[in-house]
Amino acid sequence: MDALVHFVRARLTEGLMQAQEHATLLTRNADRLGVDPVKASAFAQEAVTAAQARVRLFDETIFPYLWVDGRAGRLAALQARLLAFQYTAHPDYLPGWAPDQA
């Protein structure tokens, strides 16, 4: 479970950093890209907020329950696997983390 936690945290951190970088690029270059600056700004903010929400979801509602016995622990483990599952193409992803392997 420790490797899965490390993997998910690293991907979520990378995702947040990428969302922030892309948001900056999009809002600075909206005119040049032919995108309405107001819509670009809103889209960029939503992308950053979504990445922040995934980090909080993991840190506040999944991680604290990963080593808890019973249903809460099983659900937290499944949620961690589901978060990791979107990164199956990542070289560090392990097939044993698939949600159906739980």
Short mmCIF file of the C-alpha atoms (twelve columns), coordinates in Angstrom:
data_MODEL
# 
_entry.id   MODEL 
# 
loop_
_atom_site.group_PDB 
_atom_site.id 
_atom_site.type_symbol 
_atom_site.label_atom_id 
_atom_site.label_alt_id 
_atom_site.label_comp_id 
_atom_site.label_asym_id 
_atom_site.label_seq_id 
_atom_site.Cartn_x 
_atom_site.Cartn_y 
_atom_site.Cartn_z 
_atom_site.pdbx_PDB_model_num 
ATOM 1   C CA . MET A 1   0.000   0.000  0.000   1 
ATOM 2   C CA . ASP A 2   2.909   2.369  0.694   1 
ATOM 3   C CA . ALA A 3   4.046   2.261  -2.940  1 
ATOM 4   C CA . LEU A 4   0.513   2.967  -4.159  1 
ATOM 5   C CA . VAL A 5   0.206   5.928  -1.781  1 
ATOM 6   C CA . HIS A 6   3.532   7.313  -2.939  1 
ATOM 7   C CA . PHE A 7   2.548   6.855  -6.582  1 
ATOM 8   C CA . VAL A 8   -0.844  8.550  -6.192  1 
ATOM 9   C CA . ARG A 9   0.601   11.460 -4.214  1 
ATOM 10  C CA . ALA A 10  3.322   12.013 -6.816  1 
ATOM 11  C CA . ARG A 11  0.830   11.951 -9.700  1 
ATOM 12  C CA . LEU A 12  -1.558  14.315 -7.913  1 
ATOM 13  C CA . THR A 13  1.281   16.727 -7.152  1 
ATOM 14  C CA . GLU A 14  2.426   16.587 -10.778 1 
ATOM 15  C CA . GLY A 15  -1.144  17.125 -11.937 1 
ATOM 16  C CA . LEU A 16  -1.526  20.218 -9.799  1 
ATOM 17  C CA . MET A 17  1.756   21.669 -11.017 1 
ATOM 18  C CA . GLN A 18  0.816   20.974 -14.646 1 
ATOM 19  C CA . ALA A 19  -2.629  22.530 -14.188 1 
ATOM 20  C CA . GLN A 20  -1.034  25.656 -12.736 1 
ATOM 21  C CA . GLU A 21  1.514   25.868 -15.564 1 
ATOM 22  C CA . HIS A 22  -1.093  25.276 -18.262 1 
ATOM 23  C CA . ALA A 23  -3.429  27.807 -16.668 1 
ATOM 24  C CA . THR A 24  -0.720  30.448 -16.818 1 
ATOM 25  C CA . LEU A 25  0.098   29.643 -20.438 1 
ATOM 26  C CA . LEU A 26  -3.531  29.626 -21.481 1 
ATOM 27  C CA . THR A 27  -4.474  32.880 -19.812 1 
ATOM 28  C CA . ARG A 28  -1.359  34.675 -21.096 1 
ATOM 29  C CA . ASN A 29  -1.836  33.432 -24.667 1 
ATOM 30  C CA . ALA A 30  -5.621  33.308 -25.020 1 
ATOM 31  C CA . ASP A 31  -5.763  36.054 -27.658 1 
ATOM 32  C CA . ARG A 32  -2.972  34.514 -29.680 1 
ATOM 33  C CA . LEU A 33  -4.687  31.129 -29.502 1 
ATOM 34  C CA . GLY A 34  -7.988  32.621 -30.642 1 
ATOM 35  C CA . VAL A 35  -9.700  31.865 -27.346 1 
ATOM 36  C CA . ASP A 36  -11.944 34.283 -25.485 1 
ATOM 37  C CA . PRO A 37  -9.770  35.500 -22.569 1 
ATOM 38  C CA . VAL A 38  -12.673 35.358 -20.113 1 
ATOM 39  C CA . LYS A 39  -13.479 31.765 -21.057 1 
ATOM 40  C CA . ALA A 40  -9.781  30.842 -21.018 1 
ATOM 41  C CA . SER A 41  -9.401  32.281 -17.541 1 
ATOM 42  C CA . ALA A 42  -12.467 30.424 -16.267 1 
ATOM 43  C CA . PHE A 43  -11.322 27.149 -17.836 1 
ATOM 44  C CA . ALA A 44  -7.834  27.573 -16.401 1 
ATOM 45  C CA . GLN A 45  -9.197  28.280 -12.916 1 
ATOM 46  C CA . GLU A 46  -11.476 25.253 -13.093 1 
ATOM 47  C CA . ALA A 47  -8.549  23.020 -14.083 1 
ATOM 48  C CA . VAL A 48  -6.453  24.244 -11.152 1 
ATOM 49  C CA . THR A 49  -9.367  23.943 -8.735  1 
ATOM 50  C CA . ALA A 50  -10.095 20.387 -9.932  1 
ATOM 51  C CA . ALA A 51  -6.461  19.394 -9.355  1 
ATOM 52  C CA . GLN A 52  -6.539  20.977 -5.898  1 
ATOM 53  C CA . ALA A 53  -9.759  19.108 -5.123  1 
ATOM 54  C CA . ARG A 54  -8.176  15.761 -6.077  1 
ATOM 55  C CA . VAL A 55  -5.250  16.457 -3.738  1 
ATOM 56  C CA . ARG A 56  -7.605  17.333 -0.878  1 
ATOM 57  C CA . LEU A 57  -9.833  14.351 -1.631  1 
ATOM 58  C CA . PHE A 58  -6.873  12.036 -1.277  1 
ATOM 59  C CA . ASP A 59  -5.289  13.756 1.728   1 
ATOM 60  C CA . GLU A 60  -8.467  14.319 3.728   1 
ATOM 61  C CA . THR A 61  -10.876 11.526 2.850   1 
ATOM 62  C CA . ILE A 62  -8.809  8.622  1.512   1 
ATOM 63  C CA . PHE A 63  -5.341  8.590  3.079   1 
ATOM 64  C CA . PRO A 64  -6.523  8.742  6.730   1 
ATOM 65  C CA . TYR A 65  -8.552  5.552  6.244   1 
ATOM 66  C CA . LEU A 66  -6.175  3.389  4.215   1 
ATOM 67  C CA . TRP A 67  -4.987  1.351  7.183   1 
ATOM 68  C CA . VAL A 68  -8.327  1.215  8.974   1 
ATOM 69  C CA . ASP A 69  -9.989  -2.175 9.328   1 
ATOM 70  C CA . GLY A 70  -13.427 -2.813 7.942   1 
ATOM 71  C CA . ARG A 71  -15.499 -1.157 5.267   1 
ATOM 72  C CA . ALA A 72  -13.888 2.287  5.607   1 
ATOM 73  C CA . GLY A 73  -10.448 0.840  4.962   1 
ATOM 74  C CA . ARG A 74  -11.645 -1.226 1.996   1 
ATOM 75  C CA . LEU A 75  -13.377 1.797  0.442   1 
ATOM 76  C CA . ALA A 76  -10.306 4.000  0.955   1 
ATOM 77  C CA . ALA A 77  -8.098  1.368  -0.690  1 
ATOM 78  C CA . LEU A 78  -10.492 1.120  -3.635  1 
ATOM 79  C CA . GLN A 79  -10.577 4.907  -3.989  1 
ATOM 80  C CA . ALA A 80  -6.774  5.058  -3.996  1 
ATOM 81  C CA . ARG A 81  -6.676  2.368  -6.683  1 
ATOM 82  C CA . LEU A 82  -9.265  4.273  -8.721  1 
ATOM 83  C CA . LEU A 83  -7.180  7.456  -8.518  1 
ATOM 84  C CA . ALA A 84  -4.094  5.531  -9.616  1 
ATOM 85  C CA . PHE A 85  -5.959  3.776  -12.422 1 
ATOM 86  C CA . GLN A 86  -6.022  6.870  -14.612 1 
ATOM 87  C CA . TYR A 87  -2.227  6.607  -14.854 1 
ATOM 88  C CA . THR A 88  -1.978  3.075  -16.270 1 
ATOM 89  C CA . ALA A 89  0.328   4.359  -19.034 1 
ATOM 90  C CA . HIS A 90  2.798   5.763  -16.488 1 
ATOM 91  C CA . PRO A 91  5.980   3.653  -16.302 1 
ATOM 92  C CA . ASP A 92  5.733   3.346  -12.511 1 
ATOM 93  C CA . TYR A 93  2.133   2.099  -12.489 1 
ATOM 94  C CA . LEU A 94  1.787   -1.507 -11.336 1 
ATOM 95  C CA . PRO A 95  -0.994  -3.669 -12.835 1 
ATOM 96  C CA . GLY A 96  -1.697  -5.093 -9.362  1 
ATOM 97  C CA . TRP A 97  -3.071  -1.669 -8.395  1 
ATOM 98  C CA . ALA A 98  -6.003  -2.008 -10.778 1 
ATOM 99  C CA . PRO A 99  -9.341  -1.524 -8.979  1 
ATOM 100 C CA . ASP A 100 -10.493 -5.001 -9.946  1 
ATOM 101 C CA . GLN A 101 -7.424  -6.472 -8.190  1 
ATOM 102 C CA . ALA A 102 -8.589  -5.237 -4.776  1 
# 
